[in-house]
Amino acid sequence: MRKYWELLISQIKVDTAYIAWYWADMFSSILRLFIMYFFWAAVFQHKHDLSDISFESMITYVVLAMIMESYITGAGTMLAHNIKNGDIALELLKPYDYLTKLQFMDLGSKVSGFVRASIPVFLLGFFFADVQLPATPGGFLLFIISFMIGICIGAQVDLIIGVFAFWTVNIWGLRVLREAVAKFFSGALVPLTLFPDWFQAISQYLPFQSMIYVPVAIYTGQIPAGKEAYLSVLTQCVWLIITFISVRIIWSQAIKKVTIFGG
Amino acid sequence: MWQKIKRYSFLYTKYFTSHLKVMLEYKGDFFIGMLSVLVQQLTAIFFLKIVFDHIEALKGWTFYQILFIYAVAFLGRAVHHIFFDNLWTVGWQYIRSGTFDRLLLRPVNPLFQIISERVQQDGFGQLLIGIFILHTAASHLHIQWGVSSVFMLLLFILSSGIIFVAINLFFITFSFWMIDSLPLVVSMFQFSDFARYPVNIYPKAITLIITWIIPYGFTAFYPAAYFFENQYYSVLALLTPVVSLITMVLSYLFWNRGVKSFSSTGS
């Protein structure tokens, strides 16, 4: 276990070494916050609520969803990269579980991302853009748990896409495709309750809403605390198990391919 | 001069046909790339649609007007995306790795070489969806198309593309002093998203920035507003080609300065 923590910490160090990216990330996130705020302010110009969601609640949702969105991708890019340049063969020889290693390094990146983008955006949103605090301390605790599970599901889905680098060259396209699909079904842009009914029905059977909508809606109280919230977190756990097993299955298939090539 | 144009267009055709060959070699990837960009743009439109299902107008602008602005933005972006995508990579692919020295040795403009070394096929997806939603939005807005308005539209789209290129070129030029200015380019590029909505939803300061300092406003909102018969914005829209020309010239001069300072330290 210790070696994985070391990897996590080394990744944080690598990230902080690139100071220019630190400022760029923060700046871009803040600009996005601006666009979002003024767009929604214009939407609510003559309205008190949008299908029962108040302006404050909406802005809290979209800002948190934006923060969450940066955490649901990650390890897959590195994986695809290693497959492409052939490093994968060496990685497999090393005395760690490669997929676990990737996820810990990715976690390191997320920790530094939390400091460089999430905290400034949240603070700015809180002080200047009507972002609210969670209604109850219990709700906040459940949000943290749900948030963690959401990140893990995102990482698994990202790894699945990454493994596809064994079969296709244009991994960038596949990533953009996945990001676009995830953006929608996860509720990264607007709360899923605003969507037409048929769309909400489909998204119930996909893992994406467990990545963003569930944690954020628990935070804003759109998923009421209590039985409904617990049930949502339970569904998240089920998705985490399903995606985790899928990654391992696809991975073991792909590995066979490497060993065939390797002779 | 004429000789030079002939030579460069000959070279570009050569580069372009070799890209085409690569594209045809990897057909599957070509379609994945196109499809992905297509879906990406569709999500943006779908988002707009969802919001407009619950409101009638956004500060006086209708759904189809904003859709039209989106279309202009997509088309301008497509020009940039297909033909000038390599500008993003100047820092890490040319300067950090030292490849830029190689370009300087050849008897062809280095900027031209960088640009022609890549054609980004995924941009064609953007082009397709741009044309499609432009058509949809225009027919709902009852825009009368004549020779002059079609000409203006094409001119605006080209100018919009040039503004995208010029701003990227300007900020990537800093790579000559700081090795890779990609973070700078990426953060400045974020300003372009502001142009997707009518400027009257923003406070004055932001409008000022995206109109006169980093003129992304001219990549989408102003040129689109030309077709909405709004007196004030139509006049500003006519400035679009002028703005694109000025930004391009400024960026190119700045680029040349960068190249000069690079070669004086490099050798």
Short mmCIF file of N, CA and C in Angstrom, two decimals, chain A residues 80-149:
data_model
loop_
_atom_site.label_atom_id
_atom_site.label_comp_id
_atom_site.label_asym_id
_atom_site.label_seq_id
_atom_site.Cartn_x
_atom_site.Cartn_y
_atom_site.Cartn_z
N ALA A 80 -3.86 5.19 -21.97
CA ALA A 80 -3.84 5.20 -23.43
C ALA A 80 -2.47 5.59 -23.95
N HIS A 81 -1.89 6.58 -23.28
CA HIS A 81 -0.57 7.07 -23.67
C HIS A 81 0.48 5.96 -23.56
N ASN A 82 0.45 5.25 -22.43
CA ASN A 82 1.41 4.16 -22.23
C ASN A 82 1.21 3.02 -23.21
N ILE A 83 -0.05 2.79 -23.58
CA ILE A 83 -0.30 1.74 -24.55
C ILE A 83 0.26 2.15 -25.91
N LYS A 84 0.03 3.41 -26.26
CA LYS A 84 0.45 3.92 -27.56
C LYS A 84 1.97 3.86 -27.74
N ASN A 85 2.71 4.31 -26.72
CA ASN A 85 4.16 4.36 -26.93
C ASN A 85 4.88 3.10 -26.49
N GLY A 86 4.12 2.10 -26.06
CA GLY A 86 4.73 0.80 -25.78
C GLY A 86 5.27 0.63 -24.38
N ASP A 87 5.21 1.71 -23.57
CA ASP A 87 5.71 1.61 -22.20
C ASP A 87 4.95 0.56 -21.39
N ILE A 88 3.78 0.24 -21.86
CA ILE A 88 2.92 -0.69 -21.13
C ILE A 88 3.65 -2.01 -20.85
N ALA A 89 4.48 -2.43 -21.78
CA ALA A 89 5.19 -3.71 -21.61
C ALA A 89 6.11 -3.65 -20.39
N LEU A 90 6.79 -2.50 -20.23
CA LEU A 90 7.68 -2.34 -19.08
C LEU A 90 6.90 -2.21 -17.79
N GLU A 91 5.79 -1.44 -17.89
CA GLU A 91 4.97 -1.22 -16.70
C GLU A 91 4.47 -2.54 -16.12
N LEU A 92 4.16 -3.46 -17.01
CA LEU A 92 3.61 -4.73 -16.55
C LEU A 92 4.64 -5.57 -15.81
N LEU A 93 5.91 -5.31 -16.08
CA LEU A 93 6.96 -6.07 -15.42
C LEU A 93 7.21 -5.60 -13.99
N LYS A 94 6.79 -4.36 -13.71
CA LYS A 94 7.13 -3.78 -12.41
C LYS A 94 6.27 -4.36 -11.29
N PRO A 95 6.81 -4.32 -10.07
CA PRO A 95 6.12 -5.01 -8.97
C PRO A 95 4.97 -4.22 -8.37
N TYR A 96 4.09 -3.70 -9.18
CA TYR A 96 2.85 -3.14 -8.64
C TYR A 96 1.73 -3.45 -9.59
N ASP A 97 0.51 -3.30 -9.09
CA ASP A 97 -0.64 -3.49 -9.96
C ASP A 97 -0.79 -2.22 -10.78
N TYR A 98 -0.64 -2.35 -12.08
CA TYR A 98 -0.57 -1.18 -12.94
C TYR A 98 -1.81 -0.29 -12.84
N LEU A 99 -2.99 -0.89 -12.86
CA LEU A 99 -4.21 -0.09 -12.81
C LEU A 99 -4.34 0.67 -11.49
N THR A 100 -3.93 0.02 -10.40
CA THR A 100 -3.97 0.69 -9.10
C THR A 100 -3.00 1.85 -9.08
N LYS A 101 -1.82 1.61 -9.63
CA LYS A 101 -0.81 2.65 -9.69
C LYS A 101 -1.37 3.88 -10.42
N LEU A 102 -1.97 3.64 -11.58
CA LEU A 102 -2.53 4.74 -12.36
C LEU A 102 -3.55 5.53 -11.56
N GLN A 103 -4.41 4.80 -10.85
CA GLN A 103 -5.46 5.49 -10.11
C GLN A 103 -4.91 6.30 -8.95
N PHE A 104 -3.85 5.82 -8.34
CA PHE A 104 -3.27 6.60 -7.25
C PHE A 104 -2.57 7.85 -7.76
N MET A 105 -1.88 7.72 -8.91
CA MET A 105 -1.24 8.90 -9.48
C MET A 105 -2.30 9.93 -9.86
N ASP A 106 -3.40 9.39 -10.41
CA ASP A 106 -4.48 10.27 -10.81
C ASP A 106 -5.07 10.97 -9.60
N LEU A 107 -5.17 10.25 -8.50
CA LEU A 107 -5.69 10.83 -7.27
C LEU A 107 -4.79 11.98 -6.83
N GLY A 108 -3.49 11.82 -7.03
CA GLY A 108 -2.55 12.89 -6.71
C GLY A 108 -2.85 14.14 -7.51
N SER A 109 -3.10 13.96 -8.82
CA SER A 109 -3.46 15.09 -9.67
C SER A 109 -4.73 15.75 -9.19
N LYS A 110 -5.65 14.93 -8.72
CA LYS A 110 -6.92 15.49 -8.27
C LYS A 110 -6.76 16.31 -7.00
N VAL A 111 -5.86 15.85 -6.13
CA VAL A 111 -5.62 16.61 -4.91
C VAL A 111 -5.06 17.99 -5.28
N SER A 112 -4.10 18.02 -6.22
CA SER A 112 -3.55 19.33 -6.57
C SER A 112 -4.59 20.16 -7.33
N GLY A 113 -5.42 19.50 -8.13
CA GLY A 113 -6.50 20.22 -8.82
C GLY A 113 -7.49 20.82 -7.84
N PHE A 114 -7.69 20.12 -6.73
CA PHE A 114 -8.62 20.60 -5.70
C PHE A 114 -8.14 21.94 -5.16
N VAL A 115 -6.82 22.03 -4.96
CA VAL A 115 -6.26 23.26 -4.42
C VAL A 115 -6.22 24.36 -5.47
N ARG A 116 -5.85 24.00 -6.71
CA ARG A 116 -5.63 25.05 -7.69
C ARG A 116 -6.90 25.56 -8.35
N ALA A 117 -7.94 24.73 -8.45
CA ALA A 117 -9.15 25.20 -9.13
C ALA A 117 -10.40 25.16 -8.24
N SER A 118 -10.62 24.04 -7.57
CA SER A 118 -11.89 23.89 -6.85
C SER A 118 -12.06 24.88 -5.71
N ILE A 119 -11.03 25.02 -4.89
CA ILE A 119 -11.15 25.91 -3.74
C ILE A 119 -11.36 27.36 -4.18
N PRO A 120 -10.52 27.89 -5.10
CA PRO A 120 -10.78 29.28 -5.53
C PRO A 120 -12.18 29.47 -6.13
N VAL A 121 -12.61 28.52 -6.96
CA VAL A 121 -13.92 28.67 -7.58
C VAL A 121 -15.02 28.65 -6.52
N PHE A 122 -14.90 27.73 -5.58
CA PHE A 122 -15.94 27.65 -4.57
C PHE A 122 -15.98 28.92 -3.73
N LEU A 123 -14.82 29.40 -3.31
CA LEU A 123 -14.79 30.60 -2.48
C LEU A 123 -15.36 31.81 -3.22
N LEU A 124 -14.92 31.96 -4.48
CA LEU A 124 -15.42 33.06 -5.30
C LEU A 124 -16.93 32.95 -5.46
N GLY A 125 -17.38 31.73 -5.72
CA GLY A 125 -18.81 31.49 -5.89
C GLY A 125 -19.57 31.80 -4.61
N PHE A 126 -18.97 31.43 -3.50
CA PHE A 126 -19.65 31.63 -2.22
C PHE A 126 -19.77 33.12 -1.88
N PHE A 127 -18.69 33.85 -2.08
CA PHE A 127 -18.71 35.25 -1.68
C PHE A 127 -19.39 36.17 -2.69
N PHE A 128 -19.30 35.84 -3.99
CA PHE A 128 -19.81 36.78 -4.99
C PHE A 128 -20.96 36.26 -5.85
N ALA A 129 -21.18 34.94 -5.86
CA ALA A 129 -22.16 34.43 -6.82
C ALA A 129 -23.28 33.63 -6.18
N ASP A 130 -23.61 33.93 -4.94
CA ASP A 130 -24.77 33.31 -4.28
C ASP A 130 -24.71 31.80 -4.13
N VAL A 131 -23.52 31.21 -4.16
CA VAL A 131 -23.43 29.77 -3.91
C VAL A 131 -23.72 29.50 -2.43
N GLN A 132 -24.59 28.54 -2.18
CA GLN A 132 -25.06 28.28 -0.82
C GLN A 132 -24.25 27.16 -0.15
N LEU A 133 -24.31 27.15 1.17
CA LEU A 133 -23.73 26.02 1.91
C LEU A 133 -24.79 24.92 2.00
N PRO A 134 -24.38 23.69 2.27
CA PRO A 134 -25.38 22.62 2.38
C PRO A 134 -26.32 22.89 3.55
N ALA A 135 -27.55 22.37 3.41
CA ALA A 135 -28.59 22.68 4.39
C ALA A 135 -28.26 22.15 5.78
N THR A 136 -27.80 20.89 5.84
CA THR A 136 -27.54 20.29 7.15
C THR A 136 -26.14 19.69 7.18
N PRO A 137 -25.52 19.58 8.36
CA PRO A 137 -24.20 18.94 8.46
C PRO A 137 -24.26 17.49 7.99
N GLY A 138 -25.37 16.81 8.30
CA GLY A 138 -25.52 15.43 7.86
C GLY A 138 -25.50 15.33 6.35
N GLY A 139 -26.19 16.27 5.72
CA GLY A 139 -26.23 16.31 4.25
C GLY A 139 -24.84 16.50 3.68
N PHE A 140 -24.05 17.33 4.36
CA PHE A 140 -22.70 17.60 3.91
C PHE A 140 -21.85 16.34 3.98
N LEU A 141 -22.01 15.60 5.07
CA LEU A 141 -21.26 14.37 5.25
C LEU A 141 -21.59 13.36 4.15
N LEU A 142 -22.90 13.23 3.89
CA LEU A 142 -23.33 12.29 2.86
C LEU A 142 -22.83 12.74 1.50
N PHE A 143 -22.78 14.06 1.29
CA PHE A 143 -22.26 14.60 0.03
C PHE A 143 -20.80 14.19 -0.17
N ILE A 144 -20.01 14.31 0.90
CA ILE A 144 -18.59 13.94 0.81
C ILE A 144 -18.45 12.47 0.39
N ILE A 145 -19.24 11.61 1.04
CA ILE A 145 -19.17 10.18 0.71
C ILE A 145 -19.57 9.96 -0.75
N SER A 146 -20.67 10.58 -1.14
CA SER A 146 -21.20 10.43 -2.49
C SER A 146 -20.22 10.97 -3.54
N PHE A 147 -19.58 12.09 -3.19
CA PHE A 147 -18.57 12.73 -4.03
C PHE A 147 -17.41 11.77 -4.31
N MET A 148 -16.93 11.11 -3.23
CA MET A 148 -15.82 10.16 -3.36
C MET A 148 -16.20 8.99 -4.27
N ILE A 149 -17.40 8.46 -4.04
CA ILE A 149 -17.82 7.32 -4.86
C ILE A 149 -17.94 7.78 -6.33
#
